[in-house]
XYZ file of C-alpha atoms in Angstrom:
646
model
C 34.294 18.583 20.950
C 33.277 19.051 24.596
C 34.189 17.328 27.845
C 31.877 16.290 30.687
C 33.184 15.928 34.265
C 31.046 14.990 37.299
C 32.355 16.842 40.381
C 29.799 15.902 43.029
C 26.728 13.667 43.411
C 24.038 14.676 45.922
C 20.725 13.143 46.949
C 18.437 14.946 49.394
C 14.971 14.175 50.748
C 13.000 14.619 53.931
C 14.121 11.197 55.182
C 17.489 10.442 53.526
C 20.463 12.172 51.974
C 23.802 11.461 50.340
C 26.715 13.693 49.384
C 29.686 12.206 47.571
C 33.295 13.272 47.997
C 34.510 15.552 45.219
C 35.221 13.478 42.125
C 38.392 14.009 40.134
C 39.263 14.300 36.504
C 40.667 10.961 35.392
C 39.719 7.640 37.015
C 37.385 7.486 40.053
C 36.436 4.218 41.766
C 33.570 3.498 44.168
C 33.748 0.112 45.948
C 31.127 -1.587 48.046
C 29.332 -4.772 48.994
C 26.285 -5.961 47.097
C 23.260 -3.898 48.090
C 25.305 -1.129 49.719
C 24.727 1.458 46.994
C 27.231 1.059 44.132
C 24.551 0.881 41.445
C 22.530 3.591 43.207
C 25.516 5.897 42.748
C 25.392 5.209 38.993
C 21.613 5.638 38.989
C 21.971 9.096 40.540
C 24.357 10.171 37.775
C 22.141 8.854 34.978
C 18.994 10.303 36.548
C 20.627 13.696 37.051
C 21.599 13.736 33.353
C 17.993 13.207 32.291
C 17.822 9.418 32.115
C 14.930 7.180 33.091
C 15.581 4.957 36.118
C 12.773 2.432 36.510
C 13.312 1.793 40.261
C 12.733 5.531 40.841
C 9.280 5.414 39.205
C 6.116 4.918 41.238
C 4.450 3.411 38.171
C 6.798 0.432 38.007
C 5.332 -2.850 39.247
C 8.662 -4.454 40.188
C 12.067 -3.391 41.536
C 10.859 -0.180 43.166
C 13.503 1.622 45.197
C 11.242 2.001 48.225
C 13.539 4.273 50.279
C 13.530 6.796 47.446
C 9.941 6.284 46.245
C 8.574 6.736 49.774
C 10.824 9.719 50.567
C 9.372 13.208 50.043
C 10.677 16.498 48.653
C 13.613 14.536 47.308
C 15.918 15.312 44.415
C 19.226 14.420 42.781
C 21.820 17.133 42.246
C 24.927 16.886 40.089
C 27.710 19.463 40.175
C 29.408 19.168 36.795
C 31.977 20.769 34.522
C 31.353 21.165 30.811
C 34.508 22.363 29.097
C 35.693 23.525 32.561
C 32.580 25.683 33.081
C 30.707 24.872 36.310
C 26.996 23.965 36.274
C 24.672 22.497 38.870
C 21.830 20.206 37.739
C 18.878 19.510 40.033
C 16.116 17.035 39.238
C 13.331 16.175 41.664
C 12.334 12.499 41.891
C 9.414 11.831 39.555
C 9.823 15.158 37.744
C 10.196 15.581 33.993
C 12.265 18.736 34.054
C 15.734 19.734 35.238
C 16.899 22.980 36.834
C 20.275 24.236 35.616
C 22.260 26.747 37.663
C 25.220 28.652 36.237
C 26.740 31.873 37.623
C 23.743 32.403 39.952
C 21.333 32.154 36.996
C 18.790 29.324 37.042
C 16.968 27.918 34.018
C 14.468 25.075 33.784
C 14.337 22.626 30.844
C 11.779 19.944 30.109
C 12.912 16.370 29.444
C 10.036 15.740 27.049
C 9.743 17.568 23.733
C 6.521 19.375 22.878
C 6.346 21.591 19.798
C 4.119 24.134 21.551
C 5.145 24.124 25.210
C 8.709 22.716 25.167
C 10.360 22.841 21.725
C 13.804 23.125 23.406
C 14.620 20.347 25.909
C 17.304 19.646 28.519
C 18.912 17.244 26.060
C 19.118 20.031 23.460
C 20.822 22.258 26.029
C 23.311 19.581 27.132
C 24.178 18.454 23.599
C 24.642 22.072 22.575
C 27.113 22.661 25.422
C 29.011 19.496 24.413
C 29.196 20.598 20.778
C 26.969 17.774 19.525
C 24.268 18.936 17.081
C 20.662 17.967 17.762
C 20.169 15.128 15.332
C 16.933 14.025 13.652
C 16.253 10.787 11.825
C 13.287 9.711 9.711
C 12.512 5.987 9.705
C 9.611 5.400 7.345
C 6.704 7.244 8.943
C 8.502 7.617 12.292
C 10.478 10.726 13.235
C 13.258 10.343 15.794
C 15.042 13.071 17.783
C 18.286 11.798 19.299
C 18.539 12.702 22.984
C 21.536 12.633 25.301
C 19.911 9.539 26.844
C 20.330 7.756 23.496
C 24.037 8.628 23.325
C 24.403 7.636 27.002
C 23.958 4.026 25.835
C 27.649 4.093 24.781
C 28.796 6.205 27.757
C 27.465 3.826 30.424
C 28.656 0.230 30.760
C 25.832 -0.934 33.043
C 25.328 -4.266 34.786
C 21.697 -4.719 33.703
C 22.537 -5.137 30.011
C 23.874 -8.465 28.790
C 27.555 -7.931 27.815
C 27.004 -9.562 24.413
C 24.643 -6.740 23.439
C 27.383 -4.051 23.631
C 24.921 -1.125 23.756
C 23.122 -0.293 26.999
C 19.430 -1.228 26.865
C 17.358 1.689 25.493
C 15.044 3.793 27.630
C 12.192 3.586 25.124
C 10.692 0.124 24.937
C 9.906 -0.215 21.228
C 11.470 -1.833 18.180
C 12.647 1.487 16.712
C 14.651 2.487 19.819
C 16.873 -0.596 19.576
C 16.897 -0.949 15.796
C 20.162 -1.288 13.893
C 19.786 2.141 12.304
C 19.409 3.808 15.740
C 22.446 1.982 17.175
C 24.534 2.796 14.116
C 23.513 6.455 14.357
C 24.525 6.598 18.053
C 27.957 5.213 17.162
C 28.342 7.629 14.251
C 27.301 10.668 16.287
C 29.737 9.915 19.130
C 32.597 9.073 16.752
C 32.021 12.270 14.774
C 31.124 10.239 11.709
C 27.596 11.566 11.368
C 27.503 14.208 8.693
C 24.584 16.547 9.349
C 24.735 17.530 5.684
C 24.591 13.905 4.529
C 21.646 12.941 6.729
C 19.728 16.101 5.847
C 20.169 15.255 2.183
C 19.208 11.639 2.856
C 15.993 12.803 4.528
C 15.410 15.258 1.677
C 15.833 12.471 -0.900
C 13.426 10.212 0.980
C 10.904 13.031 1.331
C 11.267 13.855 -2.384
C 10.728 10.183 -3.295
C 7.643 10.017 -1.102
C 6.269 13.250 -2.626
C 6.927 11.950 -6.148
C 5.203 8.643 -5.420
C 2.179 10.426 -3.927
C 1.953 12.748 -6.947
C 2.213 9.744 -9.260
C -0.511 7.867 -7.368
C -2.844 10.867 -7.436
C -2.352 11.296 -11.171
C -2.871 7.593 -11.914
C -5.923 7.418 -9.649
C -7.480 10.453 -11.346
C -6.900 9.190 -14.884
C -8.259 5.749 -13.954
C -11.440 7.142 -12.385
C -12.221 10.037 -14.754
C -12.798 10.186 -18.477
C -10.623 13.016 -19.729
C -11.078 13.820 -23.427
C -11.300 16.735 -25.824
C -9.251 19.800 -26.620
C -9.342 22.629 -24.091
C -9.528 25.394 -26.706
C -12.300 23.683 -28.641
C -14.290 22.959 -25.488
C -13.832 26.539 -24.250
C -14.930 27.966 -27.603
C -17.956 25.682 -27.627
C -18.796 26.742 -24.057
C -18.689 30.428 -25.013
C -20.908 29.752 -28.029
C -23.460 27.776 -25.968
C -23.624 30.471 -23.267
C -24.233 33.179 -25.883
C -26.824 31.037 -27.668
C -28.697 30.470 -24.401
C -28.710 34.210 -23.717
C -30.103 34.930 -27.197
C -32.809 32.281 -26.890
C -33.839 33.495 -23.432
C -34.183 37.051 -24.776
C -36.316 35.803 -27.683
C -38.506 33.819 -25.317
C -38.939 36.799 -22.988
C -39.865 39.039 -25.911
C -42.477 36.562 -27.110
C -43.918 36.371 -23.620
C -44.107 40.180 -23.420
C -45.955 40.649 -26.709
C -48.429 37.876 -25.993
C -51.897 39.374 -25.329
C -54.225 37.703 -22.949
C -57.964 37.461 -22.624
C -57.768 37.221 -18.848
C -55.239 37.563 -15.973
C -53.874 33.994 -16.294
C -51.103 34.861 -18.767
C -48.645 35.830 -16.007
C -49.347 32.600 -14.225
C -48.663 30.712 -17.461
C -45.248 32.357 -17.866
C -44.343 31.565 -14.248
C -45.276 27.887 -14.623
C -43.327 27.613 -17.870
C -40.276 29.086 -16.172
C -40.555 26.613 -13.280
C -40.966 23.718 -15.697
C -37.769 24.701 -17.514
C -35.900 24.867 -14.207
C -37.269 21.523 -13.022
C -36.421 19.753 -16.280
C -32.890 21.200 -16.205
C -32.450 20.065 -12.598
C -33.675 16.555 -13.413
C -31.237 16.357 -16.325
C -28.313 17.517 -14.169
C -29.236 15.056 -11.396
C -29.330 12.176 -13.893
C -25.817 13.116 -15.098
C -24.646 13.165 -11.454
C -26.158 9.710 -10.831
C -24.390 8.330 -13.898
C -21.054 9.731 -12.682
C -21.642 8.500 -9.114
C -22.464 4.986 -10.296
C -19.266 5.008 -12.368
C -17.222 6.216 -9.364
C -18.936 3.638 -7.140
C -17.956 0.848 -9.500
C -14.315 1.943 -9.556
C -14.195 2.324 -5.774
C -15.614 -1.188 -5.453
C -12.732 -2.493 -7.596
C -10.252 -0.589 -5.393
C -11.996 -2.020 -2.305
C -11.591 -5.575 -3.595
C -7.909 -4.956 -4.461
C -7.207 -3.610 -0.968
C -8.834 -6.676 0.620
C -6.503 -8.890 -1.420
C -3.524 -6.716 -0.394
C -4.451 -7.025 3.300
C -4.712 -10.795 2.941
C -1.262 -10.830 1.318
C 0.301 -8.726 4.134
C -1.272 -10.981 6.763
C 0.355 -13.969 5.061
C 3.702 -12.126 4.976
C 3.506 -11.374 8.709
C 2.655 -14.984 9.451
C 5.315 -16.605 7.256
C 8.268 -14.212 7.196
C 10.334 -12.351 9.796
C 11.680 -9.949 7.216
C 11.064 -9.295 3.524
C 12.767 -6.792 1.293
C 10.076 -5.089 -0.751
C 10.988 -1.844 -2.363
C 10.276 0.711 -5.034
C 11.318 -0.526 -8.447
C 12.602 2.841 -9.661
C 15.480 3.120 -7.134
C 17.536 1.126 -4.669
C 16.126 1.780 -1.132
C 19.637 1.769 0.386
C 21.903 3.780 -1.932
C 19.005 5.712 -3.535
C 20.387 5.183 -7.059
C 18.285 4.271 -10.064
C 18.120 0.690 -11.277
C 17.725 -0.094 -14.995
C 14.913 -2.612 -14.795
C 12.432 -3.531 -17.525
C 8.912 -2.301 -16.835
C 6.831 -5.030 -15.231
C 9.842 -6.969 -13.986
C 11.480 -7.145 -10.533
C 15.240 -6.598 -9.978
C 15.569 -10.393 -9.745
C 13.927 -10.744 -13.184
C 10.551 -12.062 -12.073
C 7.402 -10.624 -13.553
C 5.278 -8.575 -11.133
C 2.298 -6.299 -10.901
C 2.873 -2.656 -9.863
C 0.268 -3.019 -7.142
C 2.131 -5.914 -5.472
C 5.087 -4.103 -3.923
C 5.841 -1.521 -1.256
C 8.328 1.333 -1.159
C 10.466 0.520 1.898
C 12.222 -2.324 3.760
C 10.189 -3.537 6.712
C 10.392 -6.090 9.466
C 7.457 -7.992 10.955
C 6.534 -5.306 13.491
C 6.526 -2.655 10.790
C 4.323 -4.881 8.614
C 1.878 -4.906 11.511
C 1.826 -1.101 11.379
C 1.310 -1.238 7.602
C -1.521 -3.728 8.097
C -3.123 -1.370 10.603
C -2.945 1.516 8.106
C -4.356 -0.670 5.315
C -7.216 -1.728 7.565
C -7.933 1.926 8.328
C -7.846 2.636 4.575
C -10.372 -0.101 3.850
C -12.651 1.420 6.471
C -12.360 4.758 4.658
C -13.076 3.117 1.289
C -16.030 1.214 2.758
C -17.327 4.540 4.050
C -16.842 6.030 0.563
C -18.842 3.160 -0.994
C -21.637 3.701 1.501
C -21.483 7.458 0.857
C -21.828 6.907 -2.911
C -24.792 4.591 -2.308
C -26.419 7.166 -0.038
C -25.835 9.982 -2.564
C -27.330 7.868 -5.381
C -30.288 7.050 -3.156
C -30.836 10.738 -2.295
C -30.472 11.862 -5.922
C -32.882 9.135 -7.092
C -35.436 10.296 -4.551
C -34.814 13.908 -5.581
C -35.368 13.057 -9.257
C -38.619 11.291 -8.388
C -39.765 14.411 -6.538
C -38.719 16.584 -9.480
C -40.531 14.350 -11.996
C -43.644 14.491 -9.845
C -43.413 18.304 -9.708
C -43.007 18.415 -13.500
C -46.177 16.338 -13.921
C -48.073 18.610 -11.536
C -46.922 21.822 -13.281
C -47.639 20.266 -16.683
C -51.227 19.574 -15.610
C -51.547 23.134 -14.342
C -50.175 24.412 -17.652
C -52.764 22.394 -19.599
C -55.604 23.763 -17.483
C -54.461 27.363 -17.961
C -54.115 26.908 -21.734
C -57.683 25.525 -21.887
C -59.100 28.505 -19.964
C -56.978 31.301 -21.519
C -56.787 32.616 -25.064
C -53.565 34.002 -26.461
C -52.772 36.091 -29.468
C -49.123 35.125 -29.065
C -47.254 32.116 -30.475
C -47.149 29.494 -27.647
C -45.705 26.870 -29.998
C -42.685 29.100 -30.650
C -42.176 29.598 -26.884
C -42.218 25.838 -26.296
C -39.631 25.366 -29.032
C -37.385 27.968 -27.434
C -37.723 26.300 -24.025
C -36.737 22.905 -25.469
C -33.643 24.398 -27.128
C -32.658 26.232 -23.955
C -32.920 23.025 -21.891
C -30.778 21.050 -24.349
C -28.134 23.764 -24.491
C -27.980 23.993 -20.688
C -27.526 20.203 -20.482
C -24.637 20.521 -22.930
C -23.173 23.390 -20.897
C -23.170 21.217 -17.751
C -21.206 18.501 -19.597
C -18.785 21.052 -21.090
C -18.012 22.478 -17.651
C -17.488 18.946 -16.306
C -15.061 18.076 -19.134
C -13.124 21.320 -18.743
C -12.753 20.781 -14.975
C -11.401 17.269 -15.555
C -8.866 18.494 -18.121
C -7.750 21.297 -15.796
C -7.404 18.925 -12.806
C -5.436 16.395 -14.853
C -3.082 19.102 -16.080
C -2.478 20.318 -12.515
C -1.692 16.777 -11.378
C 0.677 16.242 -14.322
C 2.475 19.515 -13.574
C 2.768 18.591 -9.894
C 4.136 15.126 -10.752
C 6.726 16.589 -13.148
C 7.863 19.104 -10.520
C 8.114 16.393 -7.847
C 10.079 14.143 -10.221
C 12.495 16.965 -11.010
C 12.926 17.730 -7.281
C 13.606 14.051 -6.554
C 16.286 13.832 -9.270
C 17.990 16.924 -7.834
C 17.790 15.543 -4.259
C 19.137 12.183 -5.437
C 22.129 13.784 -7.174
C 22.840 15.930 -4.116
C 22.653 12.848 -1.872
C 25.047 10.936 -4.104
C 27.700 13.639 -3.749
C 27.216 13.838 0.023
C 27.398 10.029 0.334
C 30.755 9.905 -1.463
C 32.202 12.534 0.893
C 30.613 10.816 3.908
C 32.134 7.408 3.103
C 35.558 8.882 2.415
C 35.699 10.840 5.674
C 34.503 7.909 7.803
C 36.821 5.248 6.404
C 39.825 6.575 8.361
C 37.864 6.716 11.650
C 36.699 3.103 11.260
C 40.267 2.067 10.461
C 41.589 3.677 13.661
C 38.808 2.095 15.716
C 39.676 -1.364 14.384
C 43.360 -0.792 15.077
C 42.826 0.232 18.738
C 40.070 -2.328 19.405
C 42.123 -5.197 17.976
C 45.175 -4.217 20.053
C 43.201 -3.966 23.315
C 41.226 -7.165 22.804
C 44.391 -9.110 21.995
C 45.837 -8.113 25.389
C 42.578 -8.790 27.237
C 41.395 -12.099 28.675
C 39.745 -12.725 25.304
C 43.218 -13.210 23.725
C 41.852 -12.541 20.250
C 43.870 -12.838 17.070
C 41.841 -10.562 14.794
C 39.103 -8.142 15.761
C 37.230 -5.463 13.857
C 33.734 -4.019 13.546
C 31.404 -4.951 10.697
C 29.152 -2.679 8.635
C 26.738 -2.445 11.593
C 29.675 -1.454 13.878
C 29.353 -4.707 15.811
C 32.505 -6.671 16.817
C 33.570 -9.533 14.574
C 36.342 -11.530 16.284
C 38.463 -14.479 15.163
C 36.061 -15.346 12.340
C 33.201 -15.875 14.780
C 34.796 -18.765 16.707
C 32.778 -19.606 19.847
C 34.065 -18.364 23.214
C 32.808 -18.849 26.769
C 30.235 -16.409 28.147
C 32.889 -14.731 30.316
C 34.618 -13.539 27.120
C 31.673 -11.234 26.437
C 32.896 -8.921 29.224
C 36.218 -7.946 27.574
C 34.496 -7.904 24.181
C 32.097 -5.200 25.389
C 34.489 -3.444 27.787
C 37.216 -2.976 25.149
C 34.570 -1.520 22.820
C 33.904 1.275 25.349
C 37.641 1.728 26.083
C 38.313 2.100 22.348
C 35.766 4.887 21.928
C 37.272 6.746 24.914
C 40.759 6.290 23.461
C 39.664 7.741 20.096
C 37.978 10.646 21.904
C 41.351 11.480 23.494
C 43.077 11.107 20.131
C 40.825 12.761 17.521
C 39.372 16.260 17.563
C 36.562 15.108 15.263
C 35.168 12.630 17.827
C 32.102 14.032 19.663
C 32.301 11.622 22.627
C 32.478 13.835 25.780
C 35.396 11.758 27.177
C 33.171 10.507 30.009
C 32.645 6.843 30.880
C 30.504 5.333 33.643
C 31.213 1.631 34.359
C 28.822 -0.023 36.802
C 29.888 -3.386 38.253
C 31.540 -5.093 35.251
C 31.994 -8.430 37.097
C 29.313 -10.291 35.099
C 28.845 -13.444 32.989
C 30.925 -15.549 35.386
C 34.258 -13.804 34.709
C 36.837 -14.538 37.388
C 38.667 -11.823 39.330
C 42.060 -12.334 37.685
C 40.630 -11.985 34.205
C 38.517 -9.023 35.294
C 41.587 -7.259 36.685
C 43.511 -8.024 33.507
C 40.744 -6.317 31.489
C 40.340 -3.318 33.791
C 44.073 -2.546 33.630
C 43.653 -2.018 29.870
C 41.700 1.132 30.704
C 45.004 2.856 31.462
C 46.449 1.397 28.252
C 43.560 2.767 26.161
C 43.876 6.211 27.770
C 47.646 6.245 27.223
C 47.213 5.233 23.554
C 44.808 8.109 22.962
C 46.955 10.760 24.674
C 50.119 9.545 22.932
C 48.486 9.656 19.497
C 47.139 13.193 19.998
C 50.343 14.490 21.583
C 48.531 16.491 24.266
C 46.658 15.994 27.513
C 42.870 16.282 27.483
C 40.328 16.238 30.296
C 38.464 12.957 30.725
C 36.659 11.102 33.464
C 35.979 7.437 34.175
C 33.731 6.458 37.101
C 33.918 2.757 38.020
C 31.761 1.022 40.645
C 32.839 -2.466 41.712
C 32.988 -4.856 44.633
C 35.747 -5.257 47.197
C 38.661 -7.318 45.878
C 37.411 -7.025 42.288
C 39.854 -4.471 40.970
C 43.625 -4.443 40.325
C 45.920 -3.360 43.145
C 47.171 -0.617 40.827
C 43.669 0.915 40.949
C 43.547 1.276 44.760
C 44.845 4.832 44.371
C 41.716 5.782 42.412
C 39.204 4.816 45.153
C 37.217 7.864 46.349
C 34.236 6.259 48.105
C 33.575 3.034 50.052
C 30.233 1.478 50.996
C 29.989 -1.461 53.373
C 27.108 -3.657 54.512
C 29.220 -4.907 57.444
C 29.844 -1.388 58.767
C 26.259 -0.313 57.937
C 27.738 2.296 55.646
C 25.087 2.514 52.942
C 24.759 5.211 50.309
C 21.488 6.583 51.759
C 21.860 7.999 55.251
C 18.950 8.934 57.526
C 18.603 12.664 58.033
C 17.941 12.034 61.700
C 21.714 11.515 62.106
C 22.522 15.128 62.944
C 26.279 14.520 63.205
C 26.408 13.279 59.651
C 24.312 16.208 58.508
C 26.753 18.609 60.179
C 29.652 16.807 58.534
C 28.238 17.328 55.074
C 27.562 20.955 55.808
């Protein structure tokens, strides 16, 4: 478990600058009028730690911080301590990398992950120093790397997020970033509840299930679209016999052609034409077999095409009529990954269903839109396949017509040569041999086709059996990890509920019972309605509780750092606000008392004048004032102030 302490906040540009006083371990308070720079101070900290601050972006349409956007050569610098080791972080405005200085050595880390150019990011570096493992999560087809910015959502009580939402608004603006599973994972990581072993095994079980389902689909698709029959040994023996028989017949034919005497020089031409005729007839036979197979494949693809159209229509109806449906694989429960004993052809609820009418995961409406998009892409691919089959049939038909025409032409040539040439040889016997050779070669083509189908089916069966075995092993491994995971986390949740309930009861909320539900969201006094101002202590005590547990438990990964930006929201009055803020000291004292030893921590609070308890006056380190024109950003033209900071 690591600790994060901010020692100094610096902004520097060609036009403006700011240098904070040295911040302390413990509680630090910055007070100021509205618009004087309190929130800017918090922005600098978040930006310097790799966060996205919309007012600092030139691409934002609204709320641009013009003094910073229009400044040049400007950057934010944070002097920090991680486990009492000093580092300096420098990030230029608009840049997507951060320079880290430690012991005169400087490294640069990208904020955006790229497998080729930046596989190791600033977030990876910072989490590593704090003792928090880089955590990955698979959500259906999406793959999520947790960044420090994600965890910062429970380290920063900001004023832009509605208090009822608890978690700070996410940086990424998509449904995955603020999904329940992401929020739960943030809580679990910071509270030390996330078992890397458990989640790796969960991902492995999901991947094994997906691989098994794909193998099953491939096998079923192959058996539905190919006629697989016959015994491999018998077919192989017959193939060997046919190949030998063809060789014998070709030798006999060649011998007969050699001993044939001719009355003129047209005998060689006769043999050449006969050879071409045999080749053309064999090609025409093979092409006709291909056309038959293509027409069969085309028919099956057309059925698949029609089924997919019906499936798309069904998904469109689901999106239109339902916000959320639980559709899942019938073999296992999608949540606990355990097998369900269900009769084949029946749903868990007992209703009869068709195997083609369900999906393998739990989706919401947005995810159904993604599924619909994929299905629509699939139907395009199938439509292309249908057109390809039609084109291949058309080409083969034309090719057969050309071949038949060539056969007629060579047959006419053969007749003319026979009429003008006299042979002592047996031409009837040669024709018989040619007919037998053609028939045997046709049979050989079919034998090879049957053997390939049997071999492909066997490979698919073997692959499916291996994937099924791997899934069973992954499922058993996950079950063991889940039992250990639940057991280890129960005590942490119990302590959280104990501290949270005690703090909230003393707050302006005056709750009777308070605990977190299975999604780690507060459930208070059986859900009885409270005024909007009660949302402030509800959220604030949540953050205080996590800090208290971080001071108490070695297992908690929270870096014992908390940034609170202007908590006077939702119409809360000053007396109630002060009552709630004083509980910060209570939460800290509870954590230190339970652990029995002092630990480094830091709380940075920005608030307005007269909106903090008198007991907190001793923690004030910086004051901004609109009346005194003392704003956070100071013009660099003020040489006296520049000298002072130097």
